Amino acid sequence: MPMARSATRRAAGSQEHDAAPVPTIHDVAIRAGVGAGTVSRVLNRHPKVSDAVRARVTQAIHDLKYTPNPHARQFAGGRSYSIATVLPVVATDFYLRLLTGLEDTCHAAHYDTALFPLLSQERLARLLTPGSLVGQADGLVMVTYDLTEMFDPSATQIRQPVVLANAFTPKLDCAYVDNHLGGRLAGEHAVTRPGELYAIWVATDLDALFSTRVFKDRRAGFHDVVTAAGRSIRHEMFTRYDSLAIHQAVCALLDDAVFPCTVFAAADQIAAVMLDEAGRRALRVGEDLRIIGFDDHPWSAERGLTTVHQPVGQMGAEAGRLLLSRLNGYSGPPREARLAPHLVVRATA
Amino acid sequence: MPMARSATRRAAGSQEHDAAPVPTIHDVAIRAGVGAGTVSRVLNRHPKVSDAVRARVTQAIHDLKYTPNPHARQFAGGRSYSIATVLPVVATDFYLRLLTGLEDTCHAAHYDTALFPLLSQERLARLLTPGSLVGQADGLVMVTYDLTEMFDPSATQIRQPVVLANAFTPKLDCAYVDNHLGGRLAGEHAVTRPGELYAIWVATDLDALFSTRVFKDRRAGFHDVVTAAGRSIRHEMFTRYDSLAIHQAVCALLDDAVFPCTVFAAADQIAAVMLDEAGRRALRVGEDLRIIGFDDHPWSAERGLTTVHQPVGQMGAEAGRLLLSRLNGYSGPPREARLAPHLVVRATA
DNA sequence: TTGTACGCGTTATCAC
DNA sequence: GTGATAACGCGTACAA
């Protein structure tokens, strides 16, 4: 007869406070005057539970401050209700928007998410091993970089479903923005403006660790349209995505630009720096200097930036949906959510 | 009689490949011709296992590519062998060094680590809840920010031992560098140099979300020494830790600096930008302009930067050691590892 | 030194 | 609609 057996469990090495017996599903069942199975059904939103019982159980859970033991849960053949997200450097608006979309979707389905930033190759290798915490998640989202490509499949011990966000491969579910189209949209607008054309791109892959096609696609799209219009780009700059490097590239471009001109900056972050610098140089933005960005971050509207809008939050949400679909049993061929960007014309171009 | 029962388990929603039955401890036991308990003992480095048996088991583990199921492991009353690290923005040399030290120590003890970057208040609140992945770790390292302070203890559902790295509180185990001493060391060197004194600090706490005493301590130490020497700082700048903001602060400082002078930059990152800008302005570094940094990153030596060396990797390692000690049963009062910085004199000052 | 048996908290499959 | 009960994989007494 199971009684106060819950009073036993205690995390190893807990600081001092001895009490705080972690309540179990049985404790809840007793307090609610039902069986453990019923509590489980309430927890898992099983449809066939009477409202009265559901209420009693919910109340008991609340009273006892009961939280299901995630390990026991996963262990019982169920799932851990956790999703691992592997992504590059975290502190940018882009990833913040993407993660918000992703997490909102996952949390709505009662999944928790953990972030695994890509810091080094060595760390990455350990990440993709089944013993690691990534291996314990029910599913995996890889943002911007398709890590499955970096290892031969036998070494890659990934057992969970994987979806890619902001990247594409035919082998996996993907949620991504059509960057080639984005480049074309920028190009179509740019060629209608008078004067010279310039562009600043983000140089990735410098350390050859990871690679993404995002900026290549934007550039290809822009080139296609510009060429088709019989125009050419007077000068293209490449910069690391670091605000000092961006500043230097912007200055270098403006130093020997011929005005009037239109600049396509492959990211709003770059466009913003160029706006600052243009102000410092007393250039008339929208006349001498026209600027088209890419991203449409919340602050882009405030600054009057003409830019290519990316539905970033939606991309995260789609990635979440694709993964949840797999977790709910879908096992067909890979699917994709290709999202279309659109141009937002404001004051700068 | 347990046989191929392992052939049953399968992650929900796995992509396609049906096979790959995940081996269990029983499979290993059978292959090695021993009991399951013995395999467990080998896994947990129990001393009383004969070398011969240990070898056979190890071989079987290798052959089967067996990995213990972490959930089952934790569930059986053991530990999950995972440590959660909560930290601010990740992509700086500082955190890279710290994490390296921390992870090396933890991995040596067969613990895996997961990173939880602090992106928003909302995310943080969910992090500290027992159901979240952070709650599943055996222990917790909080870097730079003491998150336990942000919530009243009843709401903070942290059940695991916590250690602070790069921060201090008397309530918890801490590994930190004596930043006040670091500031004093910089000050003592600075006052021996001719000319004016300047300083650039990092302004934290701007959004009042988190707070750290790190830069306050450096400033206080520097002030103490400068004042005691009967000197004063001609001008102090504050900058966000973002390379554009840093660049602006550096330019502003140099724009109306009186030379010769000595500048204490509260982080090497700032000192490096100042070195760049000084070169651009053709200032003679080490004569017109003397620069003292703080951190001593690997690249600081190459640039000849005089700086306060912080043993960052060691700080991470000490944090790991303190946590492992708790996990191994220590339950006494909080302990601290206070590490001493030291001045490294090179060409710039 | 090694094998056996039990229990950890939860979900799922039965009967009812 | 609900309550028993059998797994799930591993650690660990306890017996040998």
PDB file of C-alpha atoms in Angstrom, chain B residues 33-275:
ATOM      1  CA  GLY B  33      27.802 -12.902 -19.781  1.00  0.00           C
ATOM      2  CA  VAL B  34      27.209 -11.083 -16.495  1.00  0.00           C
ATOM      3  CA  GLY B  35      24.288  -9.761 -14.487  1.00  0.00           C
ATOM      4  CA  ALA B  36      22.679  -6.408 -15.076  1.00  0.00           C
ATOM      5  CA  GLY B  37      23.832  -5.192 -11.700  1.00  0.00           C
ATOM      6  CA  THR B  38      27.422  -5.711 -12.711  1.00  0.00           C
ATOM      7  CA  VAL B  39      26.988  -3.634 -15.818  1.00  0.00           C
ATOM      8  CA  SER B  40      25.512  -0.914 -13.694  1.00  0.00           C
ATOM      9  CA  ARG B  41      28.493  -1.050 -11.387  1.00  0.00           C
ATOM     10  CA  VAL B  42      30.863  -0.711 -14.299  1.00  0.00           C
ATOM     11  CA  LEU B  43      28.906   2.252 -15.587  1.00  0.00           C
ATOM     12  CA  ASN B  44      29.052   3.943 -12.237  1.00  0.00           C
ATOM     13  CA  ARG B  45      32.712   3.211 -11.650  1.00  0.00           C
ATOM     14  CA  HIS B  46      32.051   1.103  -8.630  1.00  0.00           C
ATOM     15  CA  PRO B  47      35.467   0.081  -7.251  1.00  0.00           C
ATOM     16  CA  LYS B  48      34.674  -3.555  -6.547  1.00  0.00           C
ATOM     17  CA  VAL B  49      34.614  -4.978 -10.049  1.00  0.00           C
ATOM     18  CA  SER B  50      37.342  -7.302 -11.247  1.00  0.00           C
ATOM     19  CA  ASP B  51      39.419  -6.022 -14.114  1.00  0.00           C
ATOM     20  CA  ALA B  52      38.508  -8.984 -16.280  1.00  0.00           C
ATOM     21  CA  VAL B  53      34.779  -8.456 -15.911  1.00  0.00           C
ATOM     22  CA  ARG B  54      35.123  -4.727 -16.318  1.00  0.00           C
ATOM     23  CA  ALA B  55      36.917  -5.293 -19.595  1.00  0.00           C
ATOM     24  CA  ARG B  56      34.278  -7.707 -20.888  1.00  0.00           C
ATOM     25  CA  VAL B  57      31.487  -5.315 -20.001  1.00  0.00           C
ATOM     26  CA  THR B  58      33.266  -2.347 -21.520  1.00  0.00           C
ATOM     27  CA  GLN B  59      33.760  -4.334 -24.689  1.00  0.00           C
ATOM     28  CA  ALA B  60      30.099  -5.300 -24.829  1.00  0.00           C
ATOM     29  CA  ILE B  61      29.060  -1.700 -24.281  1.00  0.00           C
ATOM     30  CA  HIS B  62      31.279  -0.698 -27.137  1.00  0.00           C
ATOM     31  CA  ASP B  63      30.042  -3.454 -29.431  1.00  0.00           C
ATOM     32  CA  LEU B  64      26.414  -2.639 -28.833  1.00  0.00           C
ATOM     33  CA  LYS B  65      27.001   1.117 -28.934  1.00  0.00           C
ATOM     34  CA  TYR B  66      25.111   1.122 -25.694  1.00  0.00           C
ATOM     35  CA  THR B  67      24.285   4.425 -24.024  1.00  0.00           C
ATOM     36  CA  PRO B  68      22.498   4.439 -20.697  1.00  0.00           C
ATOM     37  CA  ASN B  69      19.018   5.912 -20.852  1.00  0.00           C
ATOM     38  CA  PRO B  70      19.439   9.151 -18.920  1.00  0.00           C
ATOM     39  CA  HIS B  71      15.819   9.308 -17.870  1.00  0.00           C
ATOM     40  CA  ALA B  72      15.773   5.796 -16.506  1.00  0.00           C
ATOM     41  CA  ARG B  73      18.987   6.599 -14.760  1.00  0.00           C
ATOM     42  CA  GLN B  74      17.689   9.669 -13.061  1.00  0.00           C
ATOM     43  CA  PHE B  75      14.432   7.953 -12.397  1.00  0.00           C
ATOM     44  CA  ALA B  76      16.003   5.058 -10.576  1.00  0.00           C
ATOM     45  CA  GLY B  77      16.885   7.520  -7.865  1.00  0.00           C
ATOM     46  CA  GLY B  78      20.268   8.232  -9.313  1.00  0.00           C
ATOM     47  CA  ARG B  79      21.319  11.344 -11.084  1.00  0.00           C
ATOM     48  CA  SER B  80      20.914  12.568 -14.621  1.00  0.00           C
ATOM     49  CA  TYR B  81      24.547  13.606 -14.904  1.00  0.00           C
ATOM     50  CA  SER B  82      23.575  16.894 -16.378  1.00  0.00           C
ATOM     51  CA  ILE B  83      24.323  20.413 -15.248  1.00  0.00           C
ATOM     52  CA  ALA B  84      22.444  23.479 -16.408  1.00  0.00           C
ATOM     53  CA  THR B  85      24.295  26.730 -16.931  1.00  0.00           C
ATOM     54  CA  VAL B  86      22.287  29.919 -17.031  1.00  0.00           C
ATOM     55  CA  LEU B  87      24.189  32.801 -18.559  1.00  0.00           C
ATOM     56  CA  PRO B  88      23.848  36.107 -20.388  1.00  0.00           C
ATOM     57  CA  VAL B  89      24.608  36.677 -24.054  1.00  0.00           C
ATOM     58  CA  VAL B  90      26.950  34.009 -25.145  1.00  0.00           C
ATOM     59  CA  ALA B  91      29.199  35.110 -27.944  1.00  0.00           C
ATOM     60  CA  THR B  92      32.096  36.742 -26.167  1.00  0.00           C
ATOM     61  CA  ASP B  93      35.586  35.551 -25.424  1.00  0.00           C
ATOM     62  CA  PHE B  94      34.878  35.878 -21.762  1.00  0.00           C
ATOM     63  CA  TYR B  95      32.044  33.395 -21.682  1.00  0.00           C
ATOM     64  CA  LEU B  96      33.811  31.101 -24.058  1.00  0.00           C
ATOM     65  CA  ARG B  97      36.784  30.906 -21.711  1.00  0.00           C
ATOM     66  CA  LEU B  98      34.599  30.501 -18.677  1.00  0.00           C
ATOM     67  CA  LEU B  99      32.511  27.776 -20.227  1.00  0.00           C
ATOM     68  CA  THR B 100      35.572  25.918 -21.374  1.00  0.00           C
ATOM     69  CA  GLY B 101      36.904  25.806 -17.839  1.00  0.00           C
ATOM     70  CA  LEU B 102      33.555  24.815 -16.457  1.00  0.00           C
ATOM     71  CA  GLU B 103      32.813  22.136 -18.988  1.00  0.00           C
ATOM     72  CA  ASP B 104      36.235  20.577 -18.865  1.00  0.00           C
ATOM     73  CA  THR B 105      35.805  20.097 -15.147  1.00  0.00           C
ATOM     74  CA  CYS B 106      32.286  18.751 -15.414  1.00  0.00           C
ATOM     75  CA  HIS B 107      33.025  16.417 -18.293  1.00  0.00           C
ATOM     76  CA  ALA B 108      35.955  14.962 -16.435  1.00  0.00           C
ATOM     77  CA  ALA B 109      33.406  13.934 -13.821  1.00  0.00           C
ATOM     78  CA  HIS B 110      31.114  12.583 -16.571  1.00  0.00           C
ATOM     79  CA  TYR B 111      28.563  15.347 -16.299  1.00  0.00           C
ATOM     80  CA  ASP B 112      27.034  16.883 -19.377  1.00  0.00           C
ATOM     81  CA  THR B 113      26.247  20.563 -19.519  1.00  0.00           C
ATOM     82  CA  ALA B 114      23.481  22.529 -21.158  1.00  0.00           C
ATOM     83  CA  LEU B 115      23.427  26.276 -21.693  1.00  0.00           C
ATOM     84  CA  PHE B 116      20.444  28.433 -21.016  1.00  0.00           C
ATOM     85  CA  PRO B 117      20.996  31.926 -22.383  1.00  0.00           C
ATOM     86  CA  LEU B 118      19.067  34.711 -20.701  1.00  0.00           C
ATOM     87  CA  LEU B 119      17.033  36.271 -23.449  1.00  0.00           C
ATOM     88  CA  SER B 120      14.035  37.729 -21.753  1.00  0.00           C
ATOM     89  CA  GLN B 121      12.407  38.014 -18.399  1.00  0.00           C
ATOM     90  CA  GLU B 122       9.529  35.853 -19.457  1.00  0.00           C
ATOM     91  CA  ARG B 123      11.787  33.058 -20.590  1.00  0.00           C
ATOM     92  CA  LEU B 124      13.729  33.284 -17.369  1.00  0.00           C
ATOM     93  CA  ALA B 125      10.681  32.839 -15.216  1.00  0.00           C
ATOM     94  CA  ARG B 126       9.765  29.669 -17.022  1.00  0.00           C
ATOM     95  CA  LEU B 127      13.329  28.432 -16.754  1.00  0.00           C
ATOM     96  CA  LEU B 128      13.286  28.369 -13.003  1.00  0.00           C
ATOM     97  CA  THR B 129      10.262  26.163 -12.800  1.00  0.00           C
ATOM     98  CA  PRO B 130      10.726  22.490 -11.891  1.00  0.00           C
ATOM     99  CA  GLY B 131       9.069  21.197 -15.003  1.00  0.00           C
ATOM    100  CA  SER B 132      11.526  22.963 -17.271  1.00  0.00           C
ATOM    101  CA  LEU B 133      14.683  21.396 -18.523  1.00  0.00           C
ATOM    102  CA  VAL B 134      16.704  23.408 -16.068  1.00  0.00           C
ATOM    103  CA  GLY B 135      14.799  21.694 -13.313  1.00  0.00           C
ATOM    104  CA  GLN B 136      15.883  18.321 -14.604  1.00  0.00           C
ATOM    105  CA  ALA B 137      19.567  18.964 -14.199  1.00  0.00           C
ATOM    106  CA  ASP B 138      21.388  17.720 -11.124  1.00  0.00           C
ATOM    107  CA  GLY B 139      22.882  21.112 -10.482  1.00  0.00           C
ATOM    108  CA  LEU B 140      22.823  24.688 -11.641  1.00  0.00           C
ATOM    109  CA  VAL B 141      25.497  27.231 -12.467  1.00  0.00           C
ATOM    110  CA  MET B 142      24.453  30.845 -12.764  1.00  0.00           C
ATOM    111  CA  VAL B 143      26.948  33.025 -14.525  1.00  0.00           C
ATOM    112  CA  THR B 144      27.260  36.762 -13.804  1.00  0.00           C
ATOM    113  CA  TYR B 145      23.699  37.131 -12.555  1.00  0.00           C
ATOM    114  CA  ASP B 146      22.296  35.704  -9.363  1.00  0.00           C
ATOM    115  CA  LEU B 147      18.843  34.774 -10.501  1.00  0.00           C
ATOM    116  CA  THR B 148      17.792  33.528  -7.115  1.00  0.00           C
ATOM    117  CA  GLU B 149      17.662  37.155  -6.027  1.00  0.00           C
ATOM    118  CA  MET B 150      15.106  38.114  -8.588  1.00  0.00           C
ATOM    119  CA  PHE B 151      12.329  36.033  -7.165  1.00  0.00           C
ATOM    120  CA  ASP B 152      11.044  35.547  -3.708  1.00  0.00           C
ATOM    121  CA  PRO B 153      12.262  32.183  -2.474  1.00  0.00           C
ATOM    122  CA  SER B 154       8.841  30.588  -2.375  1.00  0.00           C
ATOM    123  CA  ALA B 155       8.286  31.246  -6.061  1.00  0.00           C
ATOM    124  CA  THR B 156      11.755  30.093  -6.995  1.00  0.00           C
ATOM    125  CA  GLN B 157      11.235  26.413  -7.391  1.00  0.00           C
ATOM    126  CA  ILE B 158      14.897  25.505  -7.651  1.00  0.00           C
ATOM    127  CA  ARG B 159      15.516  22.193  -5.965  1.00  0.00           C
ATOM    128  CA  GLN B 160      19.075  21.566  -7.069  1.00  0.00           C
ATOM    129  CA  PRO B 161      22.285  22.935  -5.669  1.00  0.00           C
ATOM    130  CA  VAL B 162      23.287  26.234  -7.262  1.00  0.00           C
ATOM    131  CA  VAL B 163      26.672  27.833  -7.657  1.00  0.00           C
ATOM    132  CA  LEU B 164      27.415  31.321  -8.884  1.00  0.00           C
ATOM    133  CA  ALA B 165      30.229  32.094 -11.309  1.00  0.00           C
ATOM    134  CA  ASN B 166      31.505  35.623 -11.843  1.00  0.00           C
ATOM    135  CA  ALA B 167      29.201  36.860  -9.130  1.00  0.00           C
ATOM    136  CA  PHE B 168      29.034  36.758  -5.368  1.00  0.00           C
ATOM    137  CA  THR B 169      26.464  36.240  -2.674  1.00  0.00           C
ATOM    138  CA  PRO B 170      27.008  34.930   0.828  1.00  0.00           C
ATOM    139  CA  LYS B 171      24.049  32.626   0.409  1.00  0.00           C
ATOM    140  CA  LEU B 172      25.508  30.361  -2.265  1.00  0.00           C
ATOM    141  CA  ASP B 173      28.722  28.760  -3.392  1.00  0.00           C
ATOM    142  CA  CYS B 174      30.550  31.254  -5.567  1.00  0.00           C
ATOM    143  CA  ALA B 175      33.525  31.381  -7.889  1.00  0.00           C
ATOM    144  CA  TYR B 176      34.523  34.905  -8.783  1.00  0.00           C
ATOM    145  CA  VAL B 177      37.371  37.228  -9.529  1.00  0.00           C
ATOM    146  CA  ASP B 178      38.209  40.037  -7.138  1.00  0.00           C
ATOM    147  CA  ASN B 179      37.264  42.904  -9.410  1.00  0.00           C
ATOM    148  CA  HIS B 180      37.922  45.536  -6.790  1.00  0.00           C
ATOM    149  CA  LEU B 181      41.500  44.336  -6.608  1.00  0.00           C
ATOM    150  CA  GLY B 182      41.639  44.361 -10.397  1.00  0.00           C
ATOM    151  CA  GLY B 183      40.572  47.991 -10.426  1.00  0.00           C
ATOM    152  CA  ARG B 184      43.213  48.811  -7.819  1.00  0.00           C
ATOM    153  CA  LEU B 185      45.945  47.111  -9.814  1.00  0.00           C
ATOM    154  CA  ALA B 186      45.012  49.136 -12.871  1.00  0.00           C
ATOM    155  CA  GLY B 187      44.904  52.305 -10.771  1.00  0.00           C
ATOM    156  CA  GLU B 188      48.271  51.688  -9.173  1.00  0.00           C
ATOM    157  CA  HIS B 189      49.850  51.360 -12.559  1.00  0.00           C
ATOM    158  CA  ALA B 190      47.972  54.270 -14.055  1.00  0.00           C
ATOM    159  CA  VAL B 191      49.013  56.816 -11.432  1.00  0.00           C
ATOM    160  CA  THR B 192      52.673  56.162 -12.181  1.00  0.00           C
ATOM    161  CA  ARG B 193      52.172  57.337 -15.759  1.00  0.00           C
ATOM    162  CA  PRO B 194      52.438  60.988 -16.788  1.00  0.00           C
ATOM    163  CA  GLY B 195      49.494  63.055 -17.977  1.00  0.00           C
ATOM    164  CA  GLU B 196      45.772  62.901 -17.523  1.00  0.00           C
ATOM    165  CA  LEU B 197      43.652  59.943 -16.455  1.00  0.00           C
ATOM    166  CA  TYR B 198      40.573  58.712 -18.278  1.00  0.00           C
ATOM    167  CA  ALA B 199      38.358  55.693 -17.937  1.00  0.00           C
ATOM    168  CA  ILE B 200      35.734  53.889 -19.977  1.00  0.00           C
ATOM    169  CA  TRP B 201      33.314  51.663 -18.134  1.00  0.00           C
ATOM    170  CA  VAL B 202      30.674  49.275 -19.251  1.00  0.00           C
ATOM    171  CA  ALA B 203      27.192  50.429 -18.369  1.00  0.00           C
ATOM    172  CA  THR B 204      25.113  47.451 -17.343  1.00  0.00           C
ATOM    173  CA  ASP B 205      21.662  47.326 -15.826  1.00  0.00           C
ATOM    174  CA  LEU B 206      20.328  49.709 -18.413  1.00  0.00           C
ATOM    175  CA  ASP B 207      17.112  47.804 -18.764  1.00  0.00           C
ATOM    176  CA  ALA B 208      17.068  47.010 -15.077  1.00  0.00           C
ATOM    177  CA  LEU B 209      16.453  43.388 -15.898  1.00  0.00           C
ATOM    178  CA  PHE B 210      19.598  41.939 -14.473  1.00  0.00           C
ATOM    179  CA  SER B 211      22.414  43.425 -12.504  1.00  0.00           C
ATOM    180  CA  THR B 212      26.038  42.671 -11.848  1.00  0.00           C
ATOM    181  CA  ARG B 213      28.568  44.269  -9.573  1.00  0.00           C
ATOM    182  CA  VAL B 214      31.511  43.424 -11.773  1.00  0.00           C
ATOM    183  CA  PHE B 215      32.080  46.824 -13.346  1.00  0.00           C
ATOM    184  CA  LYS B 216      31.076  48.743 -10.243  1.00  0.00           C
ATOM    185  CA  ASP B 217      33.764  46.894  -8.328  1.00  0.00           C
ATOM    186  CA  ARG B 218      36.431  47.619 -10.924  1.00  0.00           C
ATOM    187  CA  ARG B 219      35.486  51.256 -10.847  1.00  0.00           C
ATOM    188  CA  ALA B 220      35.474  51.449  -7.074  1.00  0.00           C
ATOM    189  CA  GLY B 221      38.919  49.869  -6.875  1.00  0.00           C
ATOM    190  CA  PHE B 222      40.304  52.197  -9.490  1.00  0.00           C
ATOM    191  CA  HIS B 223      38.790  55.233  -7.790  1.00  0.00           C
ATOM    192  CA  ASP B 224      40.154  54.268  -4.388  1.00  0.00           C
ATOM    193  CA  VAL B 225      43.704  54.093  -5.620  1.00  0.00           C
ATOM    194  CA  VAL B 226      43.523  57.185  -7.780  1.00  0.00           C
ATOM    195  CA  THR B 227      42.051  59.218  -4.941  1.00  0.00           C
ATOM    196  CA  ALA B 228      44.562  57.889  -2.452  1.00  0.00           C
ATOM    197  CA  ALA B 229      47.315  59.015  -4.795  1.00  0.00           C
ATOM    198  CA  GLY B 230      45.895  62.534  -4.786  1.00  0.00           C
ATOM    199  CA  ARG B 231      44.946  62.268  -8.425  1.00  0.00           C
ATOM    200  CA  SER B 232      41.653  62.452 -10.209  1.00  0.00           C
ATOM    201  CA  ILE B 233      40.042  61.123 -13.355  1.00  0.00           C
ATOM    202  CA  ARG B 234      39.597  63.862 -15.894  1.00  0.00           C
ATOM    203  CA  HIS B 235      36.679  62.211 -17.619  1.00  0.00           C
ATOM    204  CA  GLU B 236      34.790  58.933 -17.355  1.00  0.00           C
ATOM    205  CA  MET B 237      32.764  57.438 -20.175  1.00  0.00           C
ATOM    206  CA  PHE B 238      30.114  54.762 -19.977  1.00  0.00           C
ATOM    207  CA  THR B 239      29.240  52.545 -22.881  1.00  0.00           C
ATOM    208  CA  ARG B 240      27.025  49.634 -23.668  1.00  0.00           C
ATOM    209  CA  TYR B 241      28.917  46.471 -24.454  1.00  0.00           C
ATOM    210  CA  ASP B 242      28.233  46.568 -28.162  1.00  0.00           C
ATOM    211  CA  SER B 243      30.976  47.268 -30.608  1.00  0.00           C
ATOM    212  CA  LEU B 244      29.318  50.235 -32.272  1.00  0.00           C
ATOM    213  CA  ALA B 245      28.579  51.877 -28.952  1.00  0.00           C
ATOM    214  CA  ILE B 246      32.106  51.149 -27.867  1.00  0.00           C
ATOM    215  CA  HIS B 247      33.450  52.745 -31.014  1.00  0.00           C
ATOM    216  CA  GLN B 248      31.425  55.863 -30.418  1.00  0.00           C
ATOM    217  CA  ALA B 249      32.541  56.141 -26.825  1.00  0.00           C
ATOM    218  CA  VAL B 250      36.162  55.688 -27.817  1.00  0.00           C
ATOM    219  CA  CYS B 251      35.905  58.361 -30.493  1.00  0.00           C
ATOM    220  CA  ALA B 252      34.173  60.747 -28.132  1.00  0.00           C
ATOM    221  CA  LEU B 253      36.874  60.240 -25.548  1.00  0.00           C
ATOM    222  CA  LEU B 254      39.726  60.732 -27.985  1.00  0.00           C
ATOM    223  CA  ASP B 255      38.043  63.732 -29.588  1.00  0.00           C
ATOM    224  CA  ASP B 256      38.597  65.919 -26.579  1.00  0.00           C
ATOM    225  CA  ALA B 257      41.304  64.129 -24.663  1.00  0.00           C
ATOM    226  CA  VAL B 258      44.334  66.024 -23.426  1.00  0.00           C
ATOM    227  CA  PHE B 259      47.574  64.224 -24.262  1.00  0.00           C
ATOM    228  CA  PRO B 260      49.579  62.595 -22.925  1.00  0.00           C
ATOM    229  CA  CYS B 261      47.089  60.533 -21.023  1.00  0.00           C
ATOM    230  CA  THR B 262      46.351  57.112 -19.654  1.00  0.00           C
ATOM    231  CA  VAL B 263      43.025  55.402 -20.249  1.00  0.00           C
ATOM    232  CA  PHE B 264      41.684  52.523 -18.204  1.00  0.00           C
ATOM    233  CA  ALA B 265      39.328  50.532 -20.374  1.00  0.00           C
ATOM    234  CA  ALA B 266      37.234  48.242 -18.224  1.00  0.00           C
ATOM    235  CA  ALA B 267      37.366  45.467 -20.829  1.00  0.00           C
ATOM    236  CA  ASP B 268      39.958  44.425 -23.394  1.00  0.00           C
ATOM    237  CA  GLN B 269      37.321  44.632 -26.083  1.00  0.00           C
ATOM    238  CA  ILE B 270      37.137  48.359 -25.460  1.00  0.00           C
ATOM    239  CA  ALA B 271      40.902  48.699 -25.295  1.00  0.00           C
ATOM    240  CA  ALA B 272      41.200  46.970 -28.657  1.00  0.00           C
ATOM    241  CA  VAL B 273      38.817  49.390 -30.304  1.00  0.00           C
ATOM    242  CA  MET B 274      40.780  52.249 -28.814  1.00  0.00           C
ATOM    243  CA  LEU B 275      43.991  50.783 -30.201  1.00  0.00           C
TER     244      LEU B 275
END
